[in-house]
Amino acid sequence: MKRTSTASEKRHLASVAALGCILCSHAYGNHEVPAEVHHVRVNHGWGRSSHLMTIGLCPEHHRGNSGVHNHGREQFEAIHGFSEIELLAVVQAKLGIE
Ligand SMILES: [Zn+2]
Ligand SMILES: [Zn+2]
């Protein structure tokens, strides 16, 4: 199901992208690597993934050879040492979101 983004969602997505690739910076110490927005799927039973459940990943870590879409979340965590959920927490802390 697709819906249009509100202005506040767009602002949030822009701030997420502006952090750069969160895996590059958090796991590898490479800051401000240009990132694409990735939606983290969280199955808590309280709804579909929201715009707040997004992290920035560089093209490589998003859909490249070591990327989350190429491997799936378990393999991604095994390769990089951080899960999508941990990275999401890092992003939200940086943006001041609980
Ligand atoms: Zn990266
Ligand atoms: Zn993605």
PDB file of N, CA and C and ligand atoms in Angstrom:
ATOM      1  N   MET A   1       0.852  -1.184   0.000  1.00  0.00           N
ATOM      2  CA  MET A   1       0.000   0.000   0.000  1.00  0.00           C
ATOM      3  C   MET A   1       0.892   1.240   0.000  1.00  0.00           C
ATOM      4  N   LYS A   2       0.584   2.142  -0.854  1.00  0.00           N
ATOM      5  CA  LYS A   2       1.399   3.344  -0.960  1.00  0.00           C
ATOM      6  C   LYS A   2       0.597   4.555  -0.521  1.00  0.00           C
ATOM      7  N   ARG A   3       1.260   5.439   0.152  1.00  0.00           N
ATOM      8  CA  ARG A   3       0.584   6.681   0.492  1.00  0.00           C
ATOM      9  C   ARG A   3       1.583   7.795   0.296  1.00  0.00           C
ATOM     10  N   THR A   4       1.093   8.998   0.206  1.00  0.00           N
ATOM     11  CA  THR A   4       2.002  10.113   0.008  1.00  0.00           C
ATOM     12  C   THR A   4       2.573  10.542   1.355  1.00  0.00           C
ATOM     13  N   SER A   5       3.758  11.094   1.323  1.00  0.00           N
ATOM     14  CA  SER A   5       4.420  11.510   2.549  1.00  0.00           C
ATOM     15  C   SER A   5       3.933  12.886   2.981  1.00  0.00           C
ATOM     16  N   THR A   6       3.834  13.064   4.271  1.00  0.00           N
ATOM     17  CA  THR A   6       3.542  14.391   4.791  1.00  0.00           C
ATOM     18  C   THR A   6       4.829  15.188   4.870  1.00  0.00           C
ATOM     19  N   ALA A   7       4.683  16.474   5.117  1.00  0.00           N
ATOM     20  CA  ALA A   7       5.861  17.343   5.212  1.00  0.00           C
ATOM     21  C   ALA A   7       6.771  16.896   6.351  1.00  0.00           C
ATOM     22  N   SER A   8       6.206  16.492   7.469  1.00  0.00           N
ATOM     23  CA  SER A   8       7.058  16.108   8.595  1.00  0.00           C
ATOM     24  C   SER A   8       7.788  14.798   8.286  1.00  0.00           C
ATOM     25  N   GLU A   9       7.128  13.905   7.571  1.00  0.00           N
ATOM     26  CA  GLU A   9       7.812  12.677   7.160  1.00  0.00           C
ATOM     27  C   GLU A   9       8.982  13.000   6.245  1.00  0.00           C
ATOM     28  N   LYS A  10       8.753  13.914   5.327  1.00  0.00           N
ATOM     29  CA  LYS A  10       9.828  14.279   4.395  1.00  0.00           C
ATOM     30  C   LYS A  10      10.999  14.881   5.142  1.00  0.00           C
ATOM     31  N   ARG A  11      10.692  15.722   6.129  1.00  0.00           N
ATOM     32  CA  ARG A  11      11.770  16.312   6.931  1.00  0.00           C
ATOM     33  C   ARG A  11      12.555  15.225   7.653  1.00  0.00           C
ATOM     34  N   HIS A  12      11.815  14.271   8.234  1.00  0.00           N
ATOM     35  CA  HIS A  12      12.490  13.203   8.965  1.00  0.00           C
ATOM     36  C   HIS A  12      13.380  12.381   8.028  1.00  0.00           C
ATOM     37  N   LEU A  13      12.851  12.028   6.870  1.00  0.00           N
ATOM     38  CA  LEU A  13      13.632  11.224   5.928  1.00  0.00           C
ATOM     39  C   LEU A  13      14.870  11.984   5.470  1.00  0.00           C
ATOM     40  N   ALA A  14      14.733  13.295   5.311  1.00  0.00           N
ATOM     41  CA  ALA A  14      15.889  14.106   4.917  1.00  0.00           C
ATOM     42  C   ALA A  14      16.932  14.103   6.028  1.00  0.00           C
ATOM     43  N   SER A  15      16.497  14.176   7.298  1.00  0.00           N
ATOM     44  CA  SER A  15      17.484  14.141   8.397  1.00  0.00           C
ATOM     45  C   SER A  15      18.148  12.783   8.497  1.00  0.00           C
ATOM     46  N   VAL A  16      17.394  11.722   8.249  1.00  0.00           N
ATOM     47  CA  VAL A  16      17.976  10.376   8.274  1.00  0.00           C
ATOM     48  C   VAL A  16      19.047  10.267   7.195  1.00  0.00           C
ATOM     49  N   ALA A  17      18.716  10.723   6.003  1.00  0.00           N
ATOM     50  CA  ALA A  17      19.681  10.648   4.902  1.00  0.00           C
ATOM     51  C   ALA A  17      20.889  11.537   5.179  1.00  0.00           C
ATOM     52  N   ALA A  18      20.657  12.665   5.837  1.00  0.00           N
ATOM     53  CA  ALA A  18      21.744  13.608   6.102  1.00  0.00           C
ATOM     54  C   ALA A  18      22.775  13.049   7.081  1.00  0.00           C
ATOM     55  N   LEU A  19      22.395  12.063   7.882  1.00  0.00           N
ATOM     56  CA  LEU A  19      23.362  11.438   8.789  1.00  0.00           C
ATOM     57  C   LEU A  19      24.395  10.623   8.019  1.00  0.00           C
ATOM     58  N   GLY A  20      24.086  10.294   6.789  1.00  0.00           N
ATOM     59  CA  GLY A  20      24.978   9.448   6.012  1.00  0.00           C
ATOM     60  C   GLY A  20      24.724   7.984   6.337  1.00  0.00           C
ATOM     61  N   CYS A  21      25.551   7.111   5.774  1.00  0.00           N
ATOM     62  CA  CYS A  21      25.376   5.670   6.016  1.00  0.00           C
ATOM     63  C   CYS A  21      25.683   5.374   7.478  1.00  0.00           C
ATOM     64  N   ILE A  22      24.678   4.893   8.193  1.00  0.00           N
ATOM     65  CA  ILE A  22      24.831   4.679   9.627  1.00  0.00           C
ATOM     66  C   ILE A  22      25.737   3.469   9.904  1.00  0.00           C
ATOM     67  N   LEU A  23      25.769   2.542   8.989  1.00  0.00           N
ATOM     68  CA  LEU A  23      26.653   1.382   9.171  1.00  0.00           C
ATOM     69  C   LEU A  23      28.113   1.797   8.940  1.00  0.00           C
ATOM     70  N   CYS A  24      28.357   2.545   7.881  1.00  0.00           N
ATOM     71  CA  CYS A  24      29.718   3.040   7.633  1.00  0.00           C
ATOM     72  C   CYS A  24      30.232   3.809   8.839  1.00  0.00           C
ATOM     73  N   SER A  25      29.402   4.678   9.407  1.00  0.00           N
ATOM     74  CA  SER A  25      29.888   5.509  10.496  1.00  0.00           C
ATOM     75  C   SER A  25      29.946   4.724  11.801  1.00  0.00           C
ATOM     76  N   HIS A  26      28.935   3.930  12.094  1.00  0.00           N
ATOM     77  CA  HIS A  26      28.873   3.260  13.389  1.00  0.00           C
ATOM     78  C   HIS A  26      29.801   2.048  13.455  1.00  0.00           C
ATOM     79  N   ALA A  27      29.855   1.284  12.394  1.00  0.00           N
ATOM     80  CA  ALA A  27      30.634   0.051  12.415  1.00  0.00           C
ATOM     81  C   ALA A  27      32.053   0.246  11.881  1.00  0.00           C
ATOM     82  N   TYR A  28      32.220   1.171  10.953  1.00  0.00           N
ATOM     83  CA  TYR A  28      33.511   1.261  10.262  1.00  0.00           C
ATOM     84  C   TYR A  28      34.209   2.607  10.412  1.00  0.00           C
ATOM     85  N   GLY A  29      33.565   3.556  11.094  1.00  0.00           N
ATOM     86  CA  GLY A  29      34.224   4.834  11.346  1.00  0.00           C
ATOM     87  C   GLY A  29      34.352   5.743  10.134  1.00  0.00           C
ATOM     88  N   ASN A  30      33.566   5.453   9.089  1.00  0.00           N
ATOM     89  CA  ASN A  30      33.570   6.330   7.915  1.00  0.00           C
ATOM     90  C   ASN A  30      32.341   7.240   7.981  1.00  0.00           C
ATOM     91  N   HIS A  31      32.573   8.496   8.248  1.00  0.00           N
ATOM     92  CA  HIS A  31      31.446   9.392   8.475  1.00  0.00           C
ATOM     93  C   HIS A  31      31.011  10.081   7.193  1.00  0.00           C
ATOM     94  N   GLU A  32      29.728  10.445   7.201  1.00  0.00           N
ATOM     95  CA  GLU A  32      29.138  11.223   6.116  1.00  0.00           C
ATOM     96  C   GLU A  32      29.280  10.562   4.753  1.00  0.00           C
ATOM     97  N   VAL A  33      29.111   9.251   4.727  1.00  0.00           N
ATOM     98  CA  VAL A  33      29.041   8.549   3.448  1.00  0.00           C
ATOM     99  C   VAL A  33      27.617   8.729   2.920  1.00  0.00           C
ATOM    100  N   PRO A  34      27.462   9.254   1.704  1.00  0.00           N
ATOM    101  CA  PRO A  34      26.118   9.519   1.183  1.00  0.00           C
ATOM    102  C   PRO A  34      25.230   8.275   1.253  1.00  0.00           C
ATOM    103  N   ALA A  35      24.004   8.478   1.735  1.00  0.00           N
ATOM    104  CA  ALA A  35      23.144   7.341   2.037  1.00  0.00           C
ATOM    105  C   ALA A  35      21.802   7.419   1.331  1.00  0.00           C
ATOM    106  N   GLU A  36      21.223   6.248   1.163  1.00  0.00           N
ATOM    107  CA  GLU A  36      19.841   6.107   0.719  1.00  0.00           C
ATOM    108  C   GLU A  36      19.022   5.724   1.948  1.00  0.00           C
ATOM    109  N   VAL A  37      17.741   6.040   1.923  1.00  0.00           N
ATOM    110  CA  VAL A  37      16.894   5.714   3.072  1.00  0.00           C
ATOM    111  C   VAL A  37      16.389   4.280   2.944  1.00  0.00           C
ATOM    112  N   HIS A  38      16.576   3.505   3.996  1.00  0.00           N
ATOM    113  CA  HIS A  38      16.115   2.120   4.034  1.00  0.00           C
ATOM    114  C   HIS A  38      15.055   1.974   5.124  1.00  0.00           C
ATOM    115  N   HIS A  39      13.940   1.362   4.779  1.00  0.00           N
ATOM    116  CA  HIS A  39      12.886   1.124   5.756  1.00  0.00           C
ATOM    117  C   HIS A  39      13.142  -0.192   6.477  1.00  0.00           C
ATOM    118  N   VAL A  40      13.250  -0.109   7.789  1.00  0.00           N
ATOM    119  CA  VAL A  40      13.456  -1.301   8.610  1.00  0.00           C
ATOM    120  C   VAL A  40      12.095  -1.907   8.909  1.00  0.00           C
ATOM    121  N   ARG A  41      11.972  -3.194   8.677  1.00  0.00           N
ATOM    122  CA  ARG A  41      10.702  -3.861   8.978  1.00  0.00           C
ATOM    123  C   ARG A  41      10.728  -4.380  10.403  1.00  0.00           C
ATOM    124  N   VAL A  42       9.834  -3.887  11.192  1.00  0.00           N
ATOM    125  CA  VAL A  42       9.749  -4.298  12.585  1.00  0.00           C
ATOM    126  C   VAL A  42       8.392  -4.934  12.799  1.00  0.00           C
ATOM    127  N   ASN A  43       8.422  -6.170  13.244  1.00  0.00           N
ATOM    128  CA  ASN A  43       7.151  -6.871  13.427  1.00  0.00           C
ATOM    129  C   ASN A  43       6.811  -6.985  14.903  1.00  0.00           C
ATOM    130  N   HIS A  44       6.238  -5.936  15.422  1.00  0.00           N
ATOM    131  CA  HIS A  44       5.796  -5.963  16.804  1.00  0.00           C
ATOM    132  C   HIS A  44       4.294  -6.181  16.886  1.00  0.00           C
ATOM    133  N   GLY A  45       3.667  -6.299  15.752  1.00  0.00           N
ATOM    134  CA  GLY A  45       2.231  -6.477  15.752  1.00  0.00           C
ATOM    135  C   GLY A  45       1.467  -5.183  15.941  1.00  0.00           C
ATOM    136  N   TRP A  46       2.176  -4.065  15.918  1.00  0.00           N
ATOM    137  CA  TRP A  46       1.445  -2.814  16.069  1.00  0.00           C
ATOM    138  C   TRP A  46       1.510  -1.948  14.817  1.00  0.00           C
ATOM    139  N   GLY A  47       1.506  -2.631  13.700  1.00  0.00           N
ATOM    140  CA  GLY A  47       1.376  -1.836  12.484  1.00  0.00           C
ATOM    141  C   GLY A  47       2.527  -2.016  11.527  1.00  0.00           C
ATOM    142  N   ARG A  48       2.344  -1.464  10.365  1.00  0.00           N
ATOM    143  CA  ARG A  48       3.376  -1.594   9.345  1.00  0.00           C
ATOM    144  C   ARG A  48       4.530  -0.653   9.649  1.00  0.00           C
ATOM    145  N   SER A  49       5.611  -0.826   8.912  1.00  0.00           N
ATOM    146  CA  SER A  49       6.783  -0.009   9.170  1.00  0.00           C
ATOM    147  C   SER A  49       6.460   1.451   8.863  1.00  0.00           C
ATOM    148  N   SER A  50       6.919   2.309   9.705  1.00  0.00           N
ATOM    149  CA  SER A  50       6.609   3.724   9.533  1.00  0.00           C
ATOM    150  C   SER A  50       7.843   4.468   9.046  1.00  0.00           C
ATOM    151  N   HIS A  51       7.625   5.742   8.705  1.00  0.00           N
ATOM    152  CA  HIS A  51       8.744   6.560   8.246  1.00  0.00           C
ATOM    153  C   HIS A  51       9.775   6.763   9.348  1.00  0.00           C
ATOM    154  N   LEU A  52       9.370   6.555  10.600  1.00  0.00           N
ATOM    155  CA  LEU A  52      10.344   6.688  11.687  1.00  0.00           C
ATOM    156  C   LEU A  52      11.274   5.484  11.749  1.00  0.00           C
ATOM    157  N   MET A  53      10.859   4.402  11.113  1.00  0.00           N
ATOM    158  CA  MET A  53      11.658   3.178  11.117  1.00  0.00           C
ATOM    159  C   MET A  53      12.571   3.154   9.904  1.00  0.00           C
ATOM    160  N   THR A  54      13.359   4.191   9.764  1.00  0.00           N
ATOM    161  CA  THR A  54      14.231   4.264   8.603  1.00  0.00           C
ATOM    162  C   THR A  54      15.672   4.537   9.035  1.00  0.00           C
ATOM    163  N   ILE A  55      16.587   3.989   8.275  1.00  0.00           N
ATOM    164  CA  ILE A  55      18.013   4.252   8.500  1.00  0.00           C
ATOM    165  C   ILE A  55      18.636   4.622   7.161  1.00  0.00           C
ATOM    166  N   GLY A  56      19.746   5.334   7.213  1.00  0.00           N
ATOM    167  CA  GLY A  56      20.468   5.663   6.000  1.00  0.00           C
ATOM    168  C   GLY A  56      21.536   4.612   5.745  1.00  0.00           C
ATOM    169  N   LEU A  57      21.554   4.101   4.536  1.00  0.00           N
ATOM    170  CA  LEU A  57      22.597   3.146   4.149  1.00  0.00           C
ATOM    171  C   LEU A  57      23.167   3.582   2.805  1.00  0.00           C
ATOM    172  N   CYS A  58      24.480   3.451   2.655  1.00  0.00           N
ATOM    173  CA  CYS A  58      25.097   3.772   1.375  1.00  0.00           C
ATOM    174  C   CYS A  58      24.659   2.712   0.356  1.00  0.00           C
ATOM    175  N   PRO A  59      24.793   3.003  -0.932  1.00  0.00           N
ATOM    176  CA  PRO A  59      24.340   2.025  -1.947  1.00  0.00           C
ATOM    177  C   PRO A  59      24.930   0.637  -1.736  1.00  0.00           C
ATOM    178  N   GLU A  60      26.186   0.567  -1.320  1.00  0.00           N
ATOM    179  CA  GLU A  60      26.815  -0.735  -1.070  1.00  0.00           C
ATOM    180  C   GLU A  60      26.128  -1.475   0.076  1.00  0.00           C
ATOM    181  N   HIS A  61      25.950  -0.790   1.188  1.00  0.00           N
ATOM    182  CA  HIS A  61      25.354  -1.446   2.353  1.00  0.00           C
ATOM    183  C   HIS A  61      23.841  -1.574   2.249  1.00  0.00           C
ATOM    184  N   HIS A  62      23.259  -0.881   1.284  1.00  0.00           N
ATOM    185  CA  HIS A  62      21.814  -0.980   1.082  1.00  0.00           C
ATOM    186  C   HIS A  62      21.487  -2.137   0.143  1.00  0.00           C
ATOM    187  N   ARG A  63      22.079  -2.092  -1.050  1.00  0.00           N
ATOM    188  CA  ARG A  63      21.694  -3.111  -2.024  1.00  0.00           C
ATOM    189  C   ARG A  63      22.885  -3.666  -2.792  1.00  0.00           C
ATOM    190  N   GLY A  64      24.115  -3.387  -2.274  1.00  0.00           N
ATOM    191  CA  GLY A  64      25.321  -3.907  -2.899  1.00  0.00           C
ATOM    192  C   GLY A  64      25.641  -5.319  -2.426  1.00  0.00           C
ATOM    193  N   ASN A  65      26.868  -5.747  -2.684  1.00  0.00           N
ATOM    194  CA  ASN A  65      27.283  -7.115  -2.336  1.00  0.00           C
ATOM    195  C   ASN A  65      27.181  -7.412  -0.848  1.00  0.00           C
ATOM    196  N   SER A  66      27.435  -6.418  -0.015  1.00  0.00           N
ATOM    197  CA  SER A  66      27.334  -6.646   1.428  1.00  0.00           C
ATOM    198  C   SER A  66      26.088  -5.960   1.991  1.00  0.00           C
ATOM    199  N   GLY A  67      25.140  -5.674   1.118  1.00  0.00           N
ATOM    200  CA  GLY A  67      23.971  -4.901   1.516  1.00  0.00           C
ATOM    201  C   GLY A  67      22.857  -5.723   2.139  1.00  0.00           C
ATOM    202  N   VAL A  68      21.974  -5.009   2.823  1.00  0.00           N
ATOM    203  CA  VAL A  68      20.903  -5.661   3.562  1.00  0.00           C
ATOM    204  C   VAL A  68      19.908  -6.342   2.614  1.00  0.00           C
ATOM    205  N   HIS A  69      19.663  -5.753   1.442  1.00  0.00           N
ATOM    206  CA  HIS A  69      18.702  -6.373   0.536  1.00  0.00           C
ATOM    207  C   HIS A  69      19.288  -7.593  -0.164  1.00  0.00           C
ATOM    208  N   ASN A  70      20.591  -7.645  -0.237  1.00  0.00           N
ATOM    209  CA  ASN A  70      21.244  -8.776  -0.866  1.00  0.00           C
ATOM    210  C   ASN A  70      21.293  -9.983   0.073  1.00  0.00           C
ATOM    211  N   HIS A  71      21.365  -9.723   1.362  1.00  0.00           N
ATOM    212  CA  HIS A  71      21.597 -10.802   2.322  1.00  0.00           C
ATOM    213  C   HIS A  71      20.423 -11.121   3.226  1.00  0.00           C
ATOM    214  N   GLY A  72      19.556 -10.178   3.454  1.00  0.00           N
ATOM    215  CA  GLY A  72      18.560 -10.385   4.492  1.00  0.00           C
ATOM    216  C   GLY A  72      19.151 -10.001   5.827  1.00  0.00           C
ATOM    217  N   ARG A  73      18.290  -9.816   6.811  1.00  0.00           N
ATOM    218  CA  ARG A  73      18.748  -9.177   8.038  1.00  0.00           C
ATOM    219  C   ARG A  73      19.698 -10.043   8.863  1.00  0.00           C
ATOM    220  N   GLU A  74      19.506 -11.364   8.882  1.00  0.00           N
ATOM    221  CA  GLU A  74      20.388 -12.178   9.732  1.00  0.00           C
ATOM    222  C   GLU A  74      21.808 -12.228   9.197  1.00  0.00           C
ATOM    223  N   GLN A  75      21.904 -12.440   7.894  1.00  0.00           N
ATOM    224  CA  GLN A  75      23.220 -12.476   7.267  1.00  0.00           C
ATOM    225  C   GLN A  75      23.897 -11.112   7.346  1.00  0.00           C
ATOM    226  N   PHE A  76      23.123 -10.085   7.196  1.00  0.00           N
ATOM    227  CA  PHE A  76      23.633  -8.712   7.294  1.00  0.00           C
ATOM    228  C   PHE A  76      24.269  -8.492   8.662  1.00  0.00           C
ATOM    229  N   GLU A  77      23.572  -8.926   9.703  1.00  0.00           N
ATOM    230  CA  GLU A  77      24.102  -8.776  11.058  1.00  0.00           C
ATOM    231  C   GLU A  77      25.368  -9.609  11.238  1.00  0.00           C
ATOM    232  N   ALA A  78      25.369 -10.814  10.660  1.00  0.00           N
ATOM    233  CA  ALA A  78      26.537 -11.684  10.784  1.00  0.00           C
ATOM    234  C   ALA A  78      27.752 -11.055  10.113  1.00  0.00           C
ATOM    235  N   ILE A  79      27.550 -10.398   8.996  1.00  0.00           N
ATOM    236  CA  ILE A  79      28.663  -9.791   8.260  1.00  0.00           C
ATOM    237  C   ILE A  79      29.189  -8.550   8.974  1.00  0.00           C
ATOM    238  N   HIS A  80      28.279  -7.698   9.402  1.00  0.00           N
ATOM    239  CA  HIS A  80      28.690  -6.366   9.878  1.00  0.00           C
ATOM    240  C   HIS A  80      28.726  -6.230  11.396  1.00  0.00           C
ATOM    241  N   GLY A  81      28.104  -7.163  12.100  1.00  0.00           N
ATOM    242  CA  GLY A  81      28.140  -7.095  13.551  1.00  0.00           C
ATOM    243  C   GLY A  81      27.056  -6.234  14.173  1.00  0.00           C
ATOM    244  N   PHE A  82      26.212  -5.647  13.338  1.00  0.00           N
ATOM    245  CA  PHE A  82      25.100  -4.853  13.853  1.00  0.00           C
ATOM    246  C   PHE A  82      23.830  -5.231  13.106  1.00  0.00           C
ATOM    247  N   SER A  83      22.736  -5.297  13.843  1.00  0.00           N
ATOM    248  CA  SER A  83      21.467  -5.585  13.193  1.00  0.00           C
ATOM    249  C   SER A  83      20.828  -4.277  12.740  1.00  0.00           C
ATOM    250  N   GLU A  84      19.866  -4.412  11.841  1.00  0.00           N
ATOM    251  CA  GLU A  84      19.099  -3.237  11.414  1.00  0.00           C
ATOM    252  C   GLU A  84      18.492  -2.520  12.617  1.00  0.00           C
ATOM    253  N   ILE A  85      18.018  -3.305  13.576  1.00  0.00           N
ATOM    254  CA  ILE A  85      17.345  -2.718  14.742  1.00  0.00           C
ATOM    255  C   ILE A  85      18.334  -1.903  15.580  1.00  0.00           C
ATOM    256  N   GLU A  86      19.546  -2.445  15.754  1.00  0.00           N
ATOM    257  CA  GLU A  86      20.564  -1.692  16.497  1.00  0.00           C
ATOM    258  C   GLU A  86      20.910  -0.397  15.769  1.00  0.00           C
ATOM    259  N   LEU A  87      21.029  -0.482  14.456  1.00  0.00           N
ATOM    260  CA  LEU A  87      21.352   0.713  13.680  1.00  0.00           C
ATOM    261  C   LEU A  87      20.217   1.721  13.753  1.00  0.00           C
ATOM    262  N   LEU A  88      18.994   1.216  13.761  1.00  0.00           N
ATOM    263  CA  LEU A  88      17.831   2.093  13.892  1.00  0.00           C
ATOM    264  C   LEU A  88      17.892   2.850  15.223  1.00  0.00           C
ATOM    265  N   ALA A  89      18.280   2.147  16.275  1.00  0.00           N
ATOM    266  CA  ALA A  89      18.391   2.798  17.587  1.00  0.00           C
ATOM    267  C   ALA A  89      19.461   3.887  17.554  1.00  0.00           C
ATOM    268  N   VAL A  90      20.562   3.636  16.842  1.00  0.00           N
ATOM    269  CA  VAL A  90      21.625   4.627  16.726  1.00  0.00           C
ATOM    270  C   VAL A  90      21.113   5.870  15.998  1.00  0.00           C
ATOM    271  N   VAL A  91      20.399   5.643  14.897  1.00  0.00           N
ATOM    272  CA  VAL A  91      19.841   6.759  14.123  1.00  0.00           C
ATOM    273  C   VAL A  91      18.887   7.575  14.991  1.00  0.00           C
ATOM    274  N   GLN A  92      18.011   6.886  15.693  1.00  0.00           N
ATOM    275  CA  GLN A  92      17.002   7.592  16.477  1.00  0.00           C
ATOM    276  C   GLN A  92      17.646   8.371  17.620  1.00  0.00           C
ATOM    277  N   ALA A  93      18.712   7.796  18.216  1.00  0.00           N
ATOM    278  CA  ALA A  93      19.427   8.514  19.269  1.00  0.00           C
ATOM    279  C   ALA A  93      20.078   9.766  18.698  1.00  0.00           C
ATOM    280  N   LYS A  94      20.680   9.651  17.530  1.00  0.00           N
ATOM    281  CA  LYS A  94      21.331  10.817  16.908  1.00  0.00           C
ATOM    282  C   LYS A  94      20.321  11.912  16.603  1.00  0.00           C
ATOM    283  N   LEU A  95      19.113  11.503  16.244  1.00  0.00           N
ATOM    284  CA  LEU A  95      18.090  12.483  15.885  1.00  0.00           C
ATOM    285  C   LEU A  95      17.262  12.913  17.093  1.00  0.00           C
ATOM    286  N   GLY A  96      17.580  12.343  18.263  1.00  0.00           N
ATOM    287  CA  GLY A  96      16.870  12.737  19.467  1.00  0.00           C
ATOM    288  C   GLY A  96      15.477  12.173  19.580  1.00  0.00           C
ATOM    289  N   ILE A  97      15.262  10.984  18.960  1.00  0.00           N
ATOM    290  CA  ILE A  97      13.968  10.317  19.039  1.00  0.00           C
ATOM    291  C   ILE A  97      14.080   9.163  20.027  1.00  0.00           C
ATOM    292  N   GLU A  98      13.088   8.958  20.820  1.00  0.00           N
ATOM    293  CA  GLU A  98      13.109   7.840  21.787  1.00  0.00           C
ATOM    294  C   GLU A  98      13.013   6.529  21.047  1.00  0.00           C
TER     295      GLU A  98
HETATM  296 ZN    ZN B   1      27.782   2.115   4.219  1.00  0.00          ZN
HETATM  297 ZN    ZN B   2      16.079  -0.724   1.714  1.00  0.00          ZN
END
